[in-house]
Amino acid sequence: MKRITKNGSRGGFTLMETLLALALVSTLVSIFLVVFVPARGLVNKSLAQQDCDRLIGVLKTEIKTIRADERASDKPSENKYVTSFDKGFYWLRKTNKPDSAIVIFSYRENLSDQPGRDGTRPAISARESVPGLTSNLVTIACPIDDPVHSKHIRDAVGPVFLVSMTQLEFKDGEWKANGKPGVISGAGSPEDFIKACSDQKVGGACIFYRADFYMLNTPNPNVVRNKKWSQMGAPVFSTNMSFGLSS
């Protein structure tokens, strides 16, 4: 009987095959890093810019809005305003120190409660909150020592931001910061500023300022008590803004 034998195939890969596979993997990884990593960075940058724009928008909108409990019938003061310019003027002055500066945060408002005079509802805890049913998420800007909203800061959803505002003046061909946060040059009241601007041919009653946004490590207003801006670290971001009689 003729015996038939078969040559068994050799297992594994040759050195050349292994080197080619490694080269292919390296090429694919390089393509991934070139294409997808920068794209992810652009997405993160875009999202970060959206967050900045949202905070800027909240601050602008709140300065333009005079709530019922803030409205003065005659003469403006630290907490009562006739125009949005009055509100911006006094809010800027409040930022001379962190424990009276402007805070921006989000919280869940309790839909079962009636709105207060300022149009907002009190906070509801996360355990009792059913989004859209028992609560809505709202974002507000107010002085950190505000008697109505300061108690809601502890219930903040997401980060809490503190804003300092420094007046900008056009000097020597460029815009420069005028002193420290909370300082308005040559005016002790909105009326004084408007009167000083009445003789100017350009500009009018408008205040330009730099807004520096700081993120608090904890949603507790007491963390900034008796602190100076130099103790708050570096701002998350800064932007130039303005408000005027028409804002």
PDB file of C-alpha atoms in Angstrom:
ATOM      1  CA  MET A   1       0.000   0.000   0.000  1.00  0.00           C
ATOM      2  CA  LYS A   2       1.294   3.410  -0.915  1.00  0.00           C
ATOM      3  CA  ARG A   3       1.613   5.679   2.069  1.00  0.00           C
ATOM      4  CA  ILE A   4       0.556   9.306   1.517  1.00  0.00           C
ATOM      5  CA  THR A   5       2.122  12.000   3.693  1.00  0.00           C
ATOM      6  CA  LYS A   6       1.236  15.735   3.972  1.00  0.00           C
ATOM      7  CA  ASN A   7       3.587  18.550   4.786  1.00  0.00           C
ATOM      8  CA  GLY A   8       2.191  20.498   7.793  1.00  0.00           C
ATOM      9  CA  SER A   9       1.978  24.301   7.386  1.00  0.00           C
ATOM     10  CA  ARG A  10       4.289  26.382   9.505  1.00  0.00           C
ATOM     11  CA  GLY A  11       2.494  28.346  12.287  1.00  0.00           C
ATOM     12  CA  GLY A  12       2.954  32.076  13.144  1.00  0.00           C
ATOM     13  CA  PHE A  13       4.136  35.023  11.045  1.00  0.00           C
ATOM     14  CA  THR A  14       7.437  35.759   9.438  1.00  0.00           C
ATOM     15  CA  LEU A  15       9.514  38.711  10.566  1.00  0.00           C
ATOM     16  CA  MET A  16       8.645  40.589   7.399  1.00  0.00           C
ATOM     17  CA  GLU A  17       4.924  40.050   7.939  1.00  0.00           C
ATOM     18  CA  THR A  18       5.198  41.298  11.519  1.00  0.00           C
ATOM     19  CA  LEU A  19       7.099  44.413  10.443  1.00  0.00           C
ATOM     20  CA  LEU A  20       4.506  45.170   7.749  1.00  0.00           C
ATOM     21  CA  ALA A  21       1.665  44.786  10.259  1.00  0.00           C
ATOM     22  CA  LEU A  22       3.376  47.126  12.725  1.00  0.00           C
ATOM     23  CA  ALA A  23       3.965  49.658   9.972  1.00  0.00           C
ATOM     24  CA  LEU A  24       0.285  49.515   9.000  1.00  0.00           C
ATOM     25  CA  VAL A  25      -0.866  49.982  12.608  1.00  0.00           C
ATOM     26  CA  SER A  26       1.534  52.897  13.081  1.00  0.00           C
ATOM     27  CA  THR A  27       0.199  54.552   9.934  1.00  0.00           C
ATOM     28  CA  LEU A  28      -3.413  54.167  11.098  1.00  0.00           C
ATOM     29  CA  VAL A  29      -2.574  55.561  14.555  1.00  0.00           C
ATOM     30  CA  SER A  30      -0.810  58.518  12.947  1.00  0.00           C
ATOM     31  CA  ILE A  31      -3.840  59.217  10.740  1.00  0.00           C
ATOM     32  CA  PHE A  32      -6.114  59.031  13.795  1.00  0.00           C
ATOM     33  CA  LEU A  33      -3.949  61.462  15.761  1.00  0.00           C
ATOM     34  CA  VAL A  34      -3.721  63.902  12.860  1.00  0.00           C
ATOM     35  CA  VAL A  35      -7.418  63.844  11.990  1.00  0.00           C
ATOM     36  CA  PHE A  36      -9.381  63.154  15.176  1.00  0.00           C
ATOM     37  CA  VAL A  37      -7.366  64.674  18.030  1.00  0.00           C
ATOM     38  CA  PRO A  38      -7.331  68.213  16.564  1.00  0.00           C
ATOM     39  CA  ALA A  39     -11.020  67.814  15.741  1.00  0.00           C
ATOM     40  CA  ARG A  40     -11.729  66.898  19.361  1.00  0.00           C
ATOM     41  CA  GLY A  41      -9.734  69.934  20.463  1.00  0.00           C
ATOM     42  CA  LEU A  42     -11.811  72.162  18.185  1.00  0.00           C
ATOM     43  CA  VAL A  43     -15.024  70.694  19.604  1.00  0.00           C
ATOM     44  CA  ASN A  44     -13.851  71.309  23.189  1.00  0.00           C
ATOM     45  CA  LYS A  45     -12.804  74.835  22.257  1.00  0.00           C
ATOM     46  CA  SER A  46     -16.189  75.440  20.637  1.00  0.00           C
ATOM     47  CA  LEU A  47     -18.020  74.150  23.705  1.00  0.00           C
ATOM     48  CA  ALA A  48     -15.849  76.306  25.973  1.00  0.00           C
ATOM     49  CA  GLN A  49     -16.616  79.361  23.829  1.00  0.00           C
ATOM     50  CA  GLN A  50     -20.336  78.596  24.054  1.00  0.00           C
ATOM     51  CA  ASP A  51     -20.063  78.486  27.855  1.00  0.00           C
ATOM     52  CA  CYS A  52     -18.271  81.861  27.858  1.00  0.00           C
ATOM     53  CA  ASP A  53     -20.872  83.379  25.531  1.00  0.00           C
ATOM     54  CA  ARG A  54     -23.661  82.062  27.770  1.00  0.00           C
ATOM     55  CA  LEU A  55     -22.167  83.683  30.882  1.00  0.00           C
ATOM     56  CA  ILE A  56     -21.627  86.969  29.045  1.00  0.00           C
ATOM     57  CA  GLY A  57     -25.210  86.862  27.785  1.00  0.00           C
ATOM     58  CA  VAL A  58     -26.604  86.222  31.286  1.00  0.00           C
ATOM     59  CA  LEU A  59     -24.672  89.211  32.682  1.00  0.00           C
ATOM     60  CA  LYS A  60     -25.741  91.513  29.835  1.00  0.00           C
ATOM     61  CA  THR A  61     -29.388  90.471  30.088  1.00  0.00           C
ATOM     62  CA  GLU A  62     -29.537  90.904  33.851  1.00  0.00           C
ATOM     63  CA  ILE A  63     -28.038  94.400  33.703  1.00  0.00           C
ATOM     64  CA  LYS A  64     -30.636  95.358  31.096  1.00  0.00           C
ATOM     65  CA  THR A  65     -33.481  93.968  33.216  1.00  0.00           C
ATOM     66  CA  ILE A  66     -34.903  95.991  36.101  1.00  0.00           C
ATOM     67  CA  ARG A  67     -36.981  93.636  38.207  1.00  0.00           C
ATOM     68  CA  ALA A  68     -40.027  94.760  40.149  1.00  0.00           C
ATOM     69  CA  ASP A  69     -38.231  94.684  43.488  1.00  0.00           C
ATOM     70  CA  GLU A  70     -35.343  96.743  42.050  1.00  0.00           C
ATOM     71  CA  ARG A  71     -37.301  99.566  40.465  1.00  0.00           C
ATOM     72  CA  ALA A  72     -37.014 103.070  41.931  1.00  0.00           C
ATOM     73  CA  SER A  73     -39.800 105.574  41.380  1.00  0.00           C
ATOM     74  CA  ASP A  74     -37.558 108.640  41.478  1.00  0.00           C
ATOM     75  CA  LYS A  75     -33.865 108.568  42.379  1.00  0.00           C
ATOM     76  CA  PRO A  76     -31.604 105.516  41.955  1.00  0.00           C
ATOM     77  CA  SER A  77     -29.556 104.046  44.781  1.00  0.00           C
ATOM     78  CA  GLU A  78     -27.306 101.042  45.450  1.00  0.00           C
ATOM     79  CA  ASN A  79     -30.241  98.599  45.193  1.00  0.00           C
ATOM     80  CA  LYS A  80     -32.985 100.580  43.409  1.00  0.00           C
ATOM     81  CA  TYR A  81     -32.735 101.701  39.791  1.00  0.00           C
ATOM     82  CA  VAL A  82     -34.609 103.921  37.355  1.00  0.00           C
ATOM     83  CA  THR A  83     -32.725 102.836  34.219  1.00  0.00           C
ATOM     84  CA  SER A  84     -30.501  99.921  33.251  1.00  0.00           C
ATOM     85  CA  PHE A  85     -27.601 102.378  33.258  1.00  0.00           C
ATOM     86  CA  ASP A  86     -28.202 102.917  36.983  1.00  0.00           C
ATOM     87  CA  LYS A  87     -28.100  99.169  37.560  1.00  0.00           C
ATOM     88  CA  GLY A  88     -24.884  98.706  35.595  1.00  0.00           C
ATOM     89  CA  PHE A  89     -23.275 101.660  37.396  1.00  0.00           C
ATOM     90  CA  TYR A  90     -23.988 100.340  40.877  1.00  0.00           C
ATOM     91  CA  TRP A  91     -23.278  96.724  39.960  1.00  0.00           C
ATOM     92  CA  LEU A  92     -19.836  97.745  38.717  1.00  0.00           C
ATOM     93  CA  ARG A  93     -19.178  99.503  42.020  1.00  0.00           C
ATOM     94  CA  LYS A  94     -20.252  96.397  43.973  1.00  0.00           C
ATOM     95  CA  THR A  95     -17.331  94.479  42.468  1.00  0.00           C
ATOM     96  CA  ASN A  96     -14.729  96.467  44.392  1.00  0.00           C
ATOM     97  CA  LYS A  97     -14.377  93.354  46.569  1.00  0.00           C
ATOM     98  CA  PRO A  98     -15.295  89.673  46.091  1.00  0.00           C
ATOM     99  CA  ASP A  99     -17.817  89.423  48.950  1.00  0.00           C
ATOM    100  CA  SER A 100     -20.159  91.937  47.268  1.00  0.00           C
ATOM    101  CA  ALA A 101     -19.375  91.171  43.605  1.00  0.00           C
ATOM    102  CA  ILE A 102     -21.662  89.708  40.953  1.00  0.00           C
ATOM    103  CA  VAL A 103     -22.259  85.953  40.996  1.00  0.00           C
ATOM    104  CA  ILE A 104     -23.647  83.832  38.139  1.00  0.00           C
ATOM    105  CA  PHE A 105     -25.046  80.365  38.771  1.00  0.00           C
ATOM    106  CA  SER A 106     -27.817  77.936  37.836  1.00  0.00           C
ATOM    107  CA  TYR A 107     -30.301  76.310  40.198  1.00  0.00           C
ATOM    108  CA  ARG A 108     -33.545  74.329  40.102  1.00  0.00           C
ATOM    109  CA  GLU A 109     -36.526  76.575  40.800  1.00  0.00           C
ATOM    110  CA  ASN A 110     -39.506  75.037  42.565  1.00  0.00           C
ATOM    111  CA  LEU A 111     -42.502  75.192  40.199  1.00  0.00           C
ATOM    112  CA  SER A 112     -44.941  74.539  43.063  1.00  0.00           C
ATOM    113  CA  ASP A 113     -44.071  77.923  44.632  1.00  0.00           C
ATOM    114  CA  GLN A 114     -45.368  81.258  43.402  1.00  0.00           C
ATOM    115  CA  PRO A 115     -42.839  83.653  41.852  1.00  0.00           C
ATOM    116  CA  GLY A 116     -41.548  86.408  44.132  1.00  0.00           C
ATOM    117  CA  ARG A 117     -41.557  90.105  43.334  1.00  0.00           C
ATOM    118  CA  ASP A 118     -38.445  89.670  41.219  1.00  0.00           C
ATOM    119  CA  GLY A 119     -40.143  86.994  39.108  1.00  0.00           C
ATOM    120  CA  THR A 120     -38.069  84.043  40.358  1.00  0.00           C
ATOM    121  CA  ARG A 121     -39.029  81.052  42.504  1.00  0.00           C
ATOM    122  CA  PRO A 122     -37.032  79.545  45.375  1.00  0.00           C
ATOM    123  CA  ALA A 123     -34.763  76.540  44.910  1.00  0.00           C
ATOM    124  CA  ILE A 124     -35.798  72.910  45.278  1.00  0.00           C
ATOM    125  CA  SER A 125     -33.432  70.108  46.312  1.00  0.00           C
ATOM    126  CA  ALA A 126     -32.208  67.604  43.725  1.00  0.00           C
ATOM    127  CA  ARG A 127     -33.889  64.717  45.574  1.00  0.00           C
ATOM    128  CA  GLU A 128     -37.314  66.365  45.291  1.00  0.00           C
ATOM    129  CA  SER A 129     -36.769  67.686  41.786  1.00  0.00           C
ATOM    130  CA  VAL A 130     -38.312  66.194  38.664  1.00  0.00           C
ATOM    131  CA  PRO A 131     -37.106  68.321  35.721  1.00  0.00           C
ATOM    132  CA  GLY A 132     -39.991  69.850  33.812  1.00  0.00           C
ATOM    133  CA  LEU A 133     -42.539  68.641  36.341  1.00  0.00           C
ATOM    134  CA  THR A 134     -41.562  70.028  39.731  1.00  0.00           C
ATOM    135  CA  SER A 135     -38.597  72.169  38.674  1.00  0.00           C
ATOM    136  CA  ASN A 136     -36.966  74.207  35.943  1.00  0.00           C
ATOM    137  CA  LEU A 137     -33.279  74.988  35.631  1.00  0.00           C
ATOM    138  CA  VAL A 138     -32.671  78.743  35.679  1.00  0.00           C
ATOM    139  CA  THR A 139     -29.476  80.785  35.452  1.00  0.00           C
ATOM    140  CA  ILE A 140     -29.243  84.139  37.196  1.00  0.00           C
ATOM    141  CA  ALA A 141     -26.751  86.912  37.860  1.00  0.00           C
ATOM    142  CA  CYS A 142     -26.966  88.896  41.092  1.00  0.00           C
ATOM    143  CA  PRO A 143     -24.757  90.372  43.821  1.00  0.00           C
ATOM    144  CA  ILE A 144     -23.322  87.552  45.917  1.00  0.00           C
ATOM    145  CA  ASP A 145     -24.765  89.229  49.028  1.00  0.00           C
ATOM    146  CA  ASP A 146     -28.220  89.597  47.460  1.00  0.00           C
ATOM    147  CA  PRO A 147     -30.787  89.021  50.249  1.00  0.00           C
ATOM    148  CA  VAL A 148     -33.092  86.946  48.018  1.00  0.00           C
ATOM    149  CA  HIS A 149     -30.745  84.789  45.960  1.00  0.00           C
ATOM    150  CA  SER A 150     -27.622  84.346  48.081  1.00  0.00           C
ATOM    151  CA  LYS A 151     -29.325  81.448  49.894  1.00  0.00           C
ATOM    152  CA  HIS A 152     -29.813  79.638  46.563  1.00  0.00           C
ATOM    153  CA  ILE A 153     -26.083  79.559  45.767  1.00  0.00           C
ATOM    154  CA  ARG A 154     -25.646  76.446  47.919  1.00  0.00           C
ATOM    155  CA  ASP A 155     -28.183  74.680  45.668  1.00  0.00           C
ATOM    156  CA  ALA A 156     -26.283  75.602  42.502  1.00  0.00           C
ATOM    157  CA  VAL A 157     -26.242  73.134  39.628  1.00  0.00           C
ATOM    158  CA  GLY A 158     -22.838  73.214  37.962  1.00  0.00           C
ATOM    159  CA  PRO A 159     -20.077  75.760  38.546  1.00  0.00           C
ATOM    160  CA  VAL A 160     -20.544  79.135  40.250  1.00  0.00           C
ATOM    161  CA  PHE A 161     -18.809  82.175  38.742  1.00  0.00           C
ATOM    162  CA  LEU A 162     -17.849  85.448  40.400  1.00  0.00           C
ATOM    163  CA  VAL A 163     -17.418  88.553  38.243  1.00  0.00           C
ATOM    164  CA  SER A 164     -15.224  91.586  38.819  1.00  0.00           C
ATOM    165  CA  MET A 165     -15.802  94.682  36.657  1.00  0.00           C
ATOM    166  CA  THR A 166     -13.044  97.229  35.951  1.00  0.00           C
ATOM    167  CA  GLN A 167     -13.788 100.448  34.091  1.00  0.00           C
ATOM    168  CA  LEU A 168     -11.881 101.028  30.846  1.00  0.00           C
ATOM    169  CA  GLU A 169     -10.923 104.498  29.635  1.00  0.00           C
ATOM    170  CA  PHE A 170      -9.412 105.567  26.320  1.00  0.00           C
ATOM    171  CA  LYS A 171      -6.012 107.071  27.076  1.00  0.00           C
ATOM    172  CA  ASP A 172      -2.956 107.625  24.907  1.00  0.00           C
ATOM    173  CA  GLY A 173      -4.589 105.974  21.933  1.00  0.00           C
ATOM    174  CA  GLU A 174      -5.706 102.762  23.675  1.00  0.00           C
ATOM    175  CA  TRP A 175      -8.216 101.404  26.165  1.00  0.00           C
ATOM    176  CA  LYS A 176      -6.747 101.035  29.634  1.00  0.00           C
ATOM    177  CA  ALA A 177      -8.073  99.804  32.956  1.00  0.00           C
ATOM    178  CA  ASN A 178      -8.990 102.659  35.253  1.00  0.00           C
ATOM    179  CA  GLY A 179      -7.675 101.673  38.662  1.00  0.00           C
ATOM    180  CA  LYS A 180      -9.174  98.690  40.450  1.00  0.00           C
ATOM    181  CA  PRO A 181     -12.460  96.745  40.108  1.00  0.00           C
ATOM    182  CA  GLY A 182     -15.470  98.753  41.281  1.00  0.00           C
ATOM    183  CA  VAL A 183     -13.946 102.182  40.627  1.00  0.00           C
ATOM    184  CA  ILE A 184     -15.738 104.619  38.305  1.00  0.00           C
ATOM    185  CA  SER A 185     -13.709 107.668  37.344  1.00  0.00           C
ATOM    186  CA  GLY A 186     -15.002 111.098  38.329  1.00  0.00           C
ATOM    187  CA  ALA A 187     -18.542 110.139  39.337  1.00  0.00           C
ATOM    188  CA  GLY A 188     -20.213 109.185  42.584  1.00  0.00           C
ATOM    189  CA  SER A 189     -23.619 108.490  41.047  1.00  0.00           C
ATOM    190  CA  PRO A 190     -25.167 107.757  37.637  1.00  0.00           C
ATOM    191  CA  GLU A 191     -26.440 111.348  37.511  1.00  0.00           C
ATOM    192  CA  ASP A 192     -22.904 112.680  38.032  1.00  0.00           C
ATOM    193  CA  PHE A 193     -21.570 110.503  35.231  1.00  0.00           C
ATOM    194  CA  ILE A 194     -24.348 111.495  32.820  1.00  0.00           C
ATOM    195  CA  LYS A 195     -23.815 115.186  33.623  1.00  0.00           C
ATOM    196  CA  ALA A 196     -20.069 114.862  33.043  1.00  0.00           C
ATOM    197  CA  CYS A 197     -20.763 113.202  29.683  1.00  0.00           C
ATOM    198  CA  SER A 198     -23.295 115.809  28.530  1.00  0.00           C
ATOM    199  CA  ASP A 199     -20.591 118.149  27.235  1.00  0.00           C
ATOM    200  CA  GLN A 200     -18.801 115.435  25.266  1.00  0.00           C
ATOM    201  CA  LYS A 201     -19.321 115.340  21.517  1.00  0.00           C
ATOM    202  CA  VAL A 202     -18.757 111.578  21.319  1.00  0.00           C
ATOM    203  CA  GLY A 203     -19.236 108.648  23.612  1.00  0.00           C
ATOM    204  CA  GLY A 204     -22.162 109.842  25.673  1.00  0.00           C
ATOM    205  CA  ALA A 205     -23.253 108.155  28.874  1.00  0.00           C
ATOM    206  CA  CYS A 206     -21.654 104.796  28.277  1.00  0.00           C
ATOM    207  CA  ILE A 207     -19.252 102.884  30.506  1.00  0.00           C
ATOM    208  CA  PHE A 208     -16.789 100.415  29.027  1.00  0.00           C
ATOM    209  CA  TYR A 209     -15.370  97.793  31.344  1.00  0.00           C
ATOM    210  CA  ARG A 210     -13.427  94.563  31.553  1.00  0.00           C
ATOM    211  CA  ALA A 211     -15.293  91.663  33.109  1.00  0.00           C
ATOM    212  CA  ASP A 212     -13.142  88.982  34.748  1.00  0.00           C
ATOM    213  CA  PHE A 213     -14.918  85.677  35.458  1.00  0.00           C
ATOM    214  CA  TYR A 214     -13.645  83.575  38.372  1.00  0.00           C
ATOM    215  CA  MET A 215     -14.915  80.085  39.205  1.00  0.00           C
ATOM    216  CA  LEU A 216     -15.588  79.326  42.872  1.00  0.00           C
ATOM    217  CA  ASN A 217     -14.275  76.043  44.216  1.00  0.00           C
ATOM    218  CA  THR A 218     -17.426  75.504  46.261  1.00  0.00           C
ATOM    219  CA  PRO A 219     -21.002  76.873  45.995  1.00  0.00           C
ATOM    220  CA  ASN A 220     -20.700  78.703  49.298  1.00  0.00           C
ATOM    221  CA  PRO A 221     -20.736  82.527  49.415  1.00  0.00           C
ATOM    222  CA  ASN A 222     -18.755  82.454  52.657  1.00  0.00           C
ATOM    223  CA  VAL A 223     -15.607  81.315  50.817  1.00  0.00           C
ATOM    224  CA  VAL A 224     -15.041  84.877  49.547  1.00  0.00           C
ATOM    225  CA  ARG A 225     -15.748  86.653  52.819  1.00  0.00           C
ATOM    226  CA  ASN A 226     -13.092  89.289  53.621  1.00  0.00           C
ATOM    227  CA  LYS A 227     -11.017  88.250  50.614  1.00  0.00           C
ATOM    228  CA  LYS A 228      -9.278  90.503  48.077  1.00  0.00           C
ATOM    229  CA  TRP A 229      -9.269  89.973  44.329  1.00  0.00           C
ATOM    230  CA  SER A 230      -5.553  89.196  44.516  1.00  0.00           C
ATOM    231  CA  GLN A 231      -6.486  86.130  46.593  1.00  0.00           C
ATOM    232  CA  MET A 232      -8.929  84.764  44.018  1.00  0.00           C
ATOM    233  CA  GLY A 233      -6.293  83.396  41.650  1.00  0.00           C
ATOM    234  CA  ALA A 234      -6.488  83.858  37.892  1.00  0.00           C
ATOM    235  CA  PRO A 235      -9.836  84.425  36.138  1.00  0.00           C
ATOM    236  CA  VAL A 236     -11.201  81.647  33.946  1.00  0.00           C
ATOM    237  CA  PHE A 237     -11.643  84.178  31.153  1.00  0.00           C
ATOM    238  CA  SER A 238     -11.965  87.933  30.615  1.00  0.00           C
ATOM    239  CA  THR A 239     -13.853  90.042  28.096  1.00  0.00           C
ATOM    240  CA  ASN A 240     -14.525  93.707  27.371  1.00  0.00           C
ATOM    241  CA  MET A 241     -18.130  94.850  27.741  1.00  0.00           C
ATOM    242  CA  SER A 242     -20.173  98.031  28.078  1.00  0.00           C
ATOM    243  CA  PHE A 243     -23.504  99.455  29.186  1.00  0.00           C
ATOM    244  CA  GLY A 244     -25.161 102.786  28.538  1.00  0.00           C
ATOM    245  CA  LEU A 245     -28.407 104.701  28.667  1.00  0.00           C
ATOM    246  CA  SER A 246     -29.692 102.787  25.652  1.00  0.00           C
ATOM    247  CA  SER A 247     -28.727  99.343  27.025  1.00  0.00           C
TER     248      SER A 247
END
